[in-house]
PDB file of C-alpha atoms in Angstrom:
ATOM      1  CA  MET A   1     -53.194 -29.011-112.733  1.00 45.00           C
ATOM      2  CA  THR A   2     -56.441 -26.794-112.052  1.00 42.00           C
ATOM      3  CA  LYS A   3     -57.488 -28.337-109.026  1.00 42.00           C
ATOM      4  CA  ASN A   4     -54.655 -28.900-106.885  1.00 45.00           C
ATOM      5  CA  ILE A   5     -54.016 -24.669-107.050  1.00 41.00           C
ATOM      6  CA  LYS A   6     -57.490 -24.421-106.713  1.00 44.00           C
ATOM      7  CA  ILE A   7     -56.578 -27.062-103.136  1.00 42.00           C
ATOM      8  CA  MET A   8     -53.493 -24.896-102.065  1.00 46.00           C
ATOM      9  CA  SER A   9     -56.192 -22.749-102.019  1.00 48.00           C
ATOM     10  CA  ASN A  10     -58.314 -23.213 -99.111  1.00 54.00           C
ATOM     11  CA  GLU A  11     -54.642 -24.415 -96.905  1.00 56.00           C
ATOM     12  CA  SER A  12     -53.032 -21.097 -97.292  1.00 53.00           C
ATOM     13  CA  GLU A  13     -57.153 -19.723 -96.034  1.00 57.00           C
ATOM     14  CA  LYS A  14     -56.903 -21.299 -93.182  1.00 59.00           C
ATOM     15  CA  LYS A  15     -53.552 -20.028 -91.954  1.00 55.00           C
ATOM     16  CA  LEU A  16     -54.620 -17.635 -93.021  1.00 53.00           C
ATOM     17  CA  ASP A  17     -56.713 -16.968 -90.618  1.00 60.00           C
ATOM     18  CA  LYS A  18     -54.930 -18.986 -88.117  1.00 58.00           C
ATOM     19  CA  LEU A  19     -52.730 -16.027 -88.258  1.00 53.00           C
ATOM     20  CA  GLU A  20     -54.445 -13.247 -88.137  1.00 56.00           C
ATOM     21  CA  ASP A  21     -56.237 -15.418 -84.409  1.00 58.00           C
ATOM     22  CA  ASP A  22     -52.564 -15.627 -83.108  1.00 52.00           C
ATOM     23  CA  LYS A  23     -52.560 -11.756 -83.517  1.00 49.00           C
ATOM     24  CA  GLU A  24     -55.960 -10.569 -81.800  1.00 51.00           C
ATOM     25  CA  ALA A  25     -55.373 -12.447 -78.636  1.00 48.00           C
ATOM     26  CA  THR A  26     -51.791 -11.313 -78.429  1.00 47.00           C
ATOM     27  CA  PRO A  27     -51.341  -8.040 -76.245  1.00 46.00           C
ATOM     28  CA  GLU A  28     -51.422  -5.050 -78.997  1.00 45.00           C
ATOM     29  CA  GLY A  29     -50.852  -7.205 -81.157  1.00 43.00           C
ATOM     30  CA  LYS A  30     -47.782  -8.611 -81.093  1.00 45.00           C
ATOM     31  CA  TYR A  31     -45.703 -12.475 -81.290  1.00 43.00           C
ATOM     32  CA  ALA A  32     -46.081 -13.916 -78.018  1.00 45.00           C
ATOM     33  CA  SER A  33     -42.489 -15.156 -77.515  1.00 47.00           C
ATOM     34  CA  PRO A  34     -41.581 -19.099 -76.927  1.00 46.00           C
ATOM     35  CA  SER A  35     -39.517 -18.218 -73.922  1.00 47.00           C
ATOM     36  CA  ASP A  36     -42.825 -15.260 -72.714  1.00 48.00           C
ATOM     37  CA  THR A  37     -44.988 -18.480 -72.650  1.00 46.00           C
ATOM     38  CA  GLU A  38     -42.965 -21.019 -70.523  1.00 47.00           C
ATOM     39  CA  SER A  39     -42.614 -17.401 -68.101  1.00 47.00           C
ATOM     40  CA  GLU A  40     -45.811 -17.626 -67.395  1.00 47.00           C
ATOM     41  CA  SER A  41     -46.406 -20.674 -67.488  1.00 46.00           C
ATOM     42  CA  LYS A  42     -43.799 -20.955 -64.912  1.00 46.00           C
ATOM     43  CA  ASN A  43     -45.264 -18.524 -62.127  1.00 49.00           C
ATOM     44  CA  GLY A  44     -49.319 -19.170 -63.260  1.00 50.00           C
ATOM     45  CA  GLY A  45     -48.968 -15.885 -65.002  1.00 49.00           C
ATOM     46  CA  ASP A  46     -48.822 -14.287 -61.627  1.00 51.00           C
ATOM     47  CA  PRO A  47     -47.353 -10.737 -62.554  1.00 49.00           C
ATOM     48  CA  GLU A  48     -47.041  -9.929 -59.268  1.00 49.00           C
ATOM     49  CA  SER A  49     -44.569 -13.024 -58.688  1.00 49.00           C
ATOM     50  CA  ASN A  50     -41.684 -11.536 -60.636  1.00 52.00           C
ATOM     51  CA  GLU A  51     -41.557  -8.780 -58.506  1.00 54.00           C
ATOM     52  CA  ILE A  52     -38.089  -8.273 -55.747  1.00 56.00           C
ATOM     53  CA  GLU A  53     -38.620  -7.238 -52.600  1.00 55.00           C
ATOM     54  CA  VAL A  54     -35.953  -4.110 -52.886  1.00 52.00           C
ATOM     55  CA  VAL A  55     -34.043  -2.753 -48.777  1.00 51.00           C
ATOM     56  CA  GLN A  56     -33.728   0.886 -48.664  1.00 63.00           C
ATOM     57  CA  PRO A  57     -30.322   3.054 -47.695  1.00 68.00           C
ATOM     58  CA  SER A  58     -33.036   4.011 -45.219  1.00 76.00           C
ATOM     59  CA  GLU A  59     -33.091   1.417 -43.585  1.00 75.00           C
ATOM     60  CA  VAL A  60     -30.091  -0.133 -42.959  1.00 75.00           C
ATOM     61  CA  LEU A  61     -28.382   3.441 -42.354  1.00 80.00           C
ATOM     62  CA  PHE A  62     -30.464   3.002 -39.108  1.00 81.00           C
ATOM     63  CA  ALA A  63     -30.036  -0.315 -38.374  1.00 82.00           C
ATOM     64  CA  GLU A  64     -26.521   1.180 -38.238  1.00 84.00           C
ATOM     65  CA  GLN A  65     -27.126   3.959 -35.913  1.00 85.00           C
ATOM     66  CA  GLN A  66     -29.073   1.963 -33.585  1.00 86.00           C
ATOM     67  CA  ALA A  67     -26.374  -0.203 -32.471  1.00 87.00           C
ATOM     68  CA  ILE A  68     -23.472   2.710 -31.988  1.00 89.00           C
ATOM     69  CA  VAL A  69     -26.139   3.763 -29.872  1.00 88.00           C
ATOM     70  CA  GLN A  70     -26.783   1.157 -27.533  1.00 89.00           C
ATOM     71  CA  SER A  71     -22.697  -0.025 -27.746  1.00 89.00           C
ATOM     72  CA  LEU A  72     -21.596   4.221 -27.013  1.00 90.00           C
ATOM     73  CA  LYS A  73     -24.344   3.853 -23.759  1.00 91.00           C
ATOM     74  CA  GLN A  74     -22.618   0.161 -22.584  1.00 90.00           C
ATOM     75  CA  GLU A  75     -19.172   2.050 -23.099  1.00 91.00           C
ATOM     76  CA  LEU A  76     -20.809   5.101 -21.172  1.00 92.00           C
ATOM     77  CA  ASP A  77     -22.591   3.421 -18.099  1.00 90.00           C
ATOM     78  CA  GLU A  78     -18.986   1.287 -18.287  1.00 91.00           C
ATOM     79  CA  SER A  79     -17.349   4.706 -17.650  1.00 92.00           C
ATOM     80  CA  ARG A  80     -20.115   6.154 -15.082  1.00 91.00           C
ATOM     81  CA  ASN A  81     -19.146   3.065 -12.919  1.00 92.00           C
ATOM     82  CA  LYS A  82     -15.238   3.825 -12.955  1.00 93.00           C
ATOM     83  CA  ILE A  83     -15.398   7.047 -12.287  1.00 93.00           C
ATOM     84  CA  GLY A  84     -18.588   6.105  -9.122  1.00 91.00           C
ATOM     85  CA  GLU A  85     -15.544   3.296  -7.956  1.00 92.00           C
ATOM     86  CA  LEU A  86     -13.072   5.761  -8.589  1.00 93.00           C
ATOM     87  CA  GLN A  87     -14.716   9.218  -6.100  1.00 93.00           C
ATOM     88  CA  HIS A  88     -15.511   5.908  -3.118  1.00 92.00           C
ATOM     89  CA  SER A  89     -11.767   5.547  -3.611  1.00 93.00           C
ATOM     90  CA  VAL A  90     -10.931   9.088  -3.589  1.00 94.00           C
ATOM     91  CA  ARG A  91     -13.174  10.128  -0.361  1.00 93.00           C
ATOM     92  CA  ARG A  92     -12.212   6.625   1.594  1.00 94.00           C
ATOM     93  CA  LEU A  93      -8.072   7.332   0.867  1.00 94.00           C
ATOM     94  CA  ALA A  94      -9.300  11.108   1.880  1.00 94.00           C
ATOM     95  CA  ALA A  95     -10.385   9.670   5.023  1.00 94.00           C
ATOM     96  CA  ASP A  96      -7.657   8.200   5.918  1.00 95.00           C
ATOM     97  CA  PHE A  97      -5.091  10.664   5.326  1.00 94.00           C
ATOM     98  CA  ASP A  98      -6.962  12.642   7.285  1.00 94.00           C
ATOM     99  CA  ASN A  99      -7.362  10.157   9.997  1.00 95.00           C
ATOM    100  CA  TYR A 100      -3.189   9.847   9.234  1.00 94.00           C
ATOM    101  CA  LYS A 101      -2.257  13.553  10.397  1.00 94.00           C
ATOM    102  CA  LYS A 102      -4.490  13.909  13.850  1.00 94.00           C
ATOM    103  CA  TRP A 103      -1.881  10.253  14.356  1.00 94.00           C
ATOM    104  CA  VAL A 104       0.505  12.814  13.275  1.00 95.00           C
ATOM    105  CA  ALA A 105      -0.161  15.501  14.657  1.00 94.00           C
ATOM    106  CA  LYS A 106      -1.271  13.218  17.935  1.00 93.00           C
ATOM    107  CA  GLU A 107       2.165  11.971  18.013  1.00 93.00           C
ATOM    108  CA  ARG A 108       4.260  15.145  17.996  1.00 92.00           C
ATOM    109  CA  GLN A 109       1.950  16.235  20.518  1.00 87.00           C
ATOM    110  CA  ILE A 110       3.295  13.200  22.093  1.00 88.00           C
ATOM    111  CA  VAL A 111       7.504  13.716  21.851  1.00 90.00           C
ATOM    112  CA  GLU A 112       6.860  17.495  22.781  1.00 86.00           C
ATOM    113  CA  ARG A 113       5.409  17.716  25.495  1.00 85.00           C
ATOM    114  CA  THR A 114       7.993  13.976  26.556  1.00 88.00           C
ATOM    115  CA  ALA A 115      10.698  16.459  25.739  1.00 89.00           C
ATOM    116  CA  THR A 116       9.366  19.587  27.144  1.00 88.00           C
ATOM    117  CA  GLU A 117       9.332  17.013  30.496  1.00 90.00           C
ATOM    118  CA  SER A 118      11.927  15.676  29.999  1.00 91.00           C
ATOM    119  CA  LEU A 119      13.419  18.734  30.289  1.00 92.00           C
ATOM    120  CA  ILE A 120      12.581  21.281  32.710  1.00 93.00           C
ATOM    121  CA  LYS A 121      12.132  18.464  35.242  1.00 92.00           C
ATOM    122  CA  LYS A 122      16.128  18.974  35.100  1.00 91.00           C
ATOM    123  CA  LEU A 123      15.850  22.537  36.371  1.00 93.00           C
ATOM    124  CA  LEU A 124      13.961  21.927  38.911  1.00 93.00           C
ATOM    125  CA  ASP A 125      16.487  21.050  40.808  1.00 91.00           C
ATOM    126  CA  ILE A 126      18.240  24.531  39.676  1.00 92.00           C
ATOM    127  CA  TYR A 127      15.087  26.911  39.536  1.00 94.00           C
ATOM    128  CA  GLU A 128      14.403  25.729  43.185  1.00 92.00           C
ATOM    129  CA  SER A 129      18.422  26.458  44.180  1.00 91.00           C
ATOM    130  CA  LEU A 130      16.988  30.079  42.766  1.00 91.00           C
ATOM    131  CA  GLU A 131      13.523  29.962  44.411  1.00 91.00           C
ATOM    132  CA  LYS A 132      16.145  29.346  47.558  1.00 90.00           C
ATOM    133  CA  ALA A 133      18.648  31.896  47.115  1.00 88.00           C
ATOM    134  CA  ALA A 134      16.046  34.975  45.901  1.00 87.00           C
ATOM    135  CA  ALA A 135      14.122  34.923  49.301  1.00 86.00           C
ATOM    136  CA  THR A 136      17.513  34.464  51.832  1.00 84.00           C
ATOM    137  CA  ASN A 137      18.737  37.677  54.266  1.00 79.00           C
ATOM    138  CA  ASP A 138      21.903  37.197  54.215  1.00 75.00           C
ATOM    139  CA  GLU A 139      24.422  39.854  54.884  1.00 74.00           C
ATOM    140  CA  SER A 140      27.364  38.616  53.100  1.00 76.00           C
ATOM    141  CA  MET A 141      25.168  37.769  49.880  1.00 75.00           C
ATOM    142  CA  GLY A 142      26.064  41.519  48.404  1.00 79.00           C
ATOM    143  CA  LYS A 143      23.093  44.160  47.401  1.00 83.00           C
ATOM    144  CA  GLU A 144      23.828  43.802  43.748  1.00 86.00           C
ATOM    145  CA  PHE A 145      24.503  40.094  43.748  1.00 87.00           C
ATOM    146  CA  LYS A 146      20.766  39.403  46.172  1.00 86.00           C
ATOM    147  CA  GLU A 147      18.951  41.527  43.330  1.00 89.00           C
ATOM    148  CA  GLY A 148      20.522  40.337  40.498  1.00 90.00           C
ATOM    149  CA  ILE A 149      19.455  36.478  41.527  1.00 90.00           C
ATOM    150  CA  LYS A 150      16.534  37.831  41.952  1.00 91.00           C
ATOM    151  CA  LEU A 151      15.934  39.181  38.283  1.00 93.00           C
ATOM    152  CA  ILE A 152      17.398  34.952  36.936  1.00 93.00           C
ATOM    153  CA  TYR A 153      14.598  33.416  39.315  1.00 93.00           C
ATOM    154  CA  LYS A 154      12.148  35.775  38.746  1.00 93.00           C
ATOM    155  CA  GLU A 155      12.690  35.396  33.534  1.00 94.00           C
ATOM    156  CA  PHE A 156      13.594  31.647  34.863  1.00 93.00           C
ATOM    157  CA  SER A 157       9.297  31.914  36.356  1.00 94.00           C
ATOM    158  CA  ARG A 158       8.016  33.545  33.666  1.00 95.00           C
ATOM    159  CA  VAL A 159      10.161  31.425  31.236  1.00 93.00           C
ATOM    160  CA  LEU A 160       8.704  28.023  32.785  1.00 94.00           C
ATOM    161  CA  LYS A 161       4.965  29.505  33.743  1.00 94.00           C
ATOM    162  CA  SER A 162       4.341  30.424  29.418  1.00 93.00           C
ATOM    163  CA  GLU A 163       5.596  26.109  28.827  1.00 90.00           C
ATOM    164  CA  GLY A 164       3.001  25.311  31.265  1.00 92.00           C
ATOM    165  CA  LEU A 165       4.429  25.094  34.274  1.00 94.00           C
ATOM    166  CA  GLU A 166       2.707  25.863  37.527  1.00 95.00           C
ATOM    167  CA  PRO A 167       3.009  24.668  41.606  1.00 95.00           C
ATOM    168  CA  ILE A 168       0.689  22.509  43.047  1.00 96.00           C
ATOM    169  CA  LYS A 169      -1.534  23.239  45.969  1.00 93.00           C
ATOM    170  CA  ALA A 170      -0.590  21.106  49.289  1.00 93.00           C
ATOM    171  CA  GLU A 171      -0.561  23.387  52.370  1.00 92.00           C
ATOM    172  CA  GLY A 172      -3.629  23.497  54.064  1.00 91.00           C
ATOM    173  CA  THR A 173      -5.555  20.918  51.947  1.00 94.00           C
ATOM    174  CA  GLN A 174      -7.057  18.085  51.406  1.00 94.00           C
ATOM    175  CA  LEU A 175      -4.729  15.009  50.650  1.00 95.00           C
ATOM    176  CA  ASP A 176      -5.538  14.333  47.136  1.00 95.00           C
ATOM    177  CA  VAL A 177      -3.043  10.865  45.921  1.00 93.00           C
ATOM    178  CA  CYS A 178      -3.001  12.441  42.018  1.00 94.00           C
ATOM    179  CA  LYS A 179      -0.878  15.370  42.974  1.00 95.00           C
ATOM    180  CA  HIS A 180       0.139  14.284  45.970  1.00 96.00           C
ATOM    181  CA  GLU A 181       2.719  12.011  48.120  1.00 95.00           C
ATOM    182  CA  VAL A 182       2.478  11.149  51.177  1.00 95.00           C
ATOM    183  CA  LEU A 183       5.661  10.985  53.038  1.00 95.00           C
ATOM    184  CA  MET A 184       4.521  11.213  57.420  1.00 93.00           C
ATOM    185  CA  GLN A 185       1.180  11.300  58.966  1.00 93.00           C
ATOM    186  CA  MET A 186       0.847  12.960  62.422  1.00 91.00           C
ATOM    187  CA  VAL A 187      -0.928  12.997  65.053  1.00 92.00           C
ATOM    188  CA  ASN A 188      -3.562  16.089  64.589  1.00 90.00           C
ATOM    189  CA  ASP A 189      -7.351  16.357  66.305  1.00 87.00           C
ATOM    190  CA  GLU A 190      -8.163  19.969  65.944  1.00 88.00           C
ATOM    191  CA  ALA A 191      -7.717  19.745  61.596  1.00 88.00           C
ATOM    192  CA  PRO A 192      -9.419  17.286  58.963  1.00 91.00           C
ATOM    193  CA  GLU A 193      -8.280  13.705  59.104  1.00 91.00           C
ATOM    194  CA  ASN A 194      -5.553  13.600  55.996  1.00 92.00           C
ATOM    195  CA  THR A 195      -5.573  17.778  56.414  1.00 95.00           C
ATOM    196  CA  ILE A 196      -2.383  18.485  55.012  1.00 95.00           C
ATOM    197  CA  LEU A 197       0.282  19.793  57.324  1.00 94.00           C
ATOM    198  CA  GLN A 198       3.455  20.512  55.814  1.00 94.00           C
ATOM    199  CA  GLU A 199       4.886  20.519  52.119  1.00 95.00           C
ATOM    200  CA  ILE A 200       8.747  18.834  52.500  1.00 94.00           C
ATOM    201  CA  GLN A 201       8.454  19.772  48.473  1.00 94.00           C
ATOM    202  CA  LYS A 202       7.344  21.612  46.644  1.00 94.00           C
ATOM    203  CA  GLY A 203       5.583  19.676  43.625  1.00 95.00           C
ATOM    204  CA  TYR A 204       4.074  20.552  40.247  1.00 96.00           C
ATOM    205  CA  LEU A 205       2.218  19.929  37.313  1.00 95.00           C
ATOM    206  CA  LEU A 206       3.126  21.173  33.219  1.00 92.00           C
ATOM    207  CA  ASN A 207      -0.369  21.590  31.257  1.00 89.00           C
ATOM    208  CA  SER A 208      -2.819  20.684  33.969  1.00 90.00           C
ATOM    209  CA  LEU A 209      -0.115  17.809  34.106  1.00 91.00           C
ATOM    210  CA  VAL A 210       1.365  15.490  37.805  1.00 94.00           C
ATOM    211  CA  LEU A 211       5.085  16.512  36.564  1.00 93.00           C
ATOM    212  CA  ARG A 212       6.097  15.735  40.488  1.00 94.00           C
ATOM    213  CA  PRO A 213       4.485  15.078  43.300  1.00 95.00           C
ATOM    214  CA  ALA A 214       4.214  17.150  45.701  1.00 96.00           C
ATOM    215  CA  LYS A 215       5.824  15.778  48.681  1.00 96.00           C
ATOM    216  CA  VAL A 216       3.774  16.317  52.276  1.00 96.00           C
ATOM    217  CA  VAL A 217       3.136  15.311  55.147  1.00 96.00           C
ATOM    218  CA  VAL A 218      -1.097  14.641  57.031  1.00 95.00           C
ATOM    219  CA  SER A 219      -2.412  14.750  59.554  1.00 94.00           C
ATOM    220  CA  GLN A 220      -3.949  11.924  61.692  1.00 91.00           C
ATOM    221  CA  LYS A 221      -6.052  11.646  64.369  1.00 88.00           C
ATOM    222  CA  SER A 222      -5.231  10.320  67.854  1.00 84.00           C
ATOM    223  CA  GLN A 223      -6.511   6.366  68.520  1.00 77.00           C
ATOM    224  CA  LYS A 224      -8.047   6.811  71.819  1.00 61.00           C
ATOM    225  CA  GLU A 225      -8.374   3.968  75.164  1.00 45.00           C
ATOM    226  CA  GLU A 226     -12.389   2.151  75.094  1.00 46.00           C
ATOM    227  CA  THR A 227     -12.795   2.880  79.070  1.00 42.00           C
TER     228      THR A 227
END
């Protein structure tokens, strides 16, 4: 009996010694759990391998801001392009409108000139009749009546002149086919050839344009027979 107790005592001492050794191997004198031992064995005992990479919120915010800035830049470029196109269209429309105004003004001038020419042509016969009546020395016409005709003729002349009417110079000048219409040729060796000798019907200019050519008689050199 005493022998068995002694044997057990020896075994107990061995177990106690083993526990003391394990205690010294564990940090801070703590026993290592099986889970800790297993985790260390899987990671190769490296503590840095257990660290998790964490993305900072400031980095995410910066990336989002950069994307917004790029989007705004693209929209700004598109807006500038559209503004450029609109400015080009406005300039083109302004040029077209300016040309249109010039065309309208030119057409209006043509219409006004045509209407004025037509009216004055109709008045020329009346005007020339008044001119002849004012220049006559017919004694049968009363003095007051003749003075009245002269006043009417003078006022008529003033109005027509204000509209741009002026007589074409004819007698004694050289023939101008643009202003003179030749009705007859007369032999005259004293005057240069094609000199206007007589005006049959007076011609007129309206605003420097021929309203009615003057009808004239021009000189012609005689043909001498060869001996």
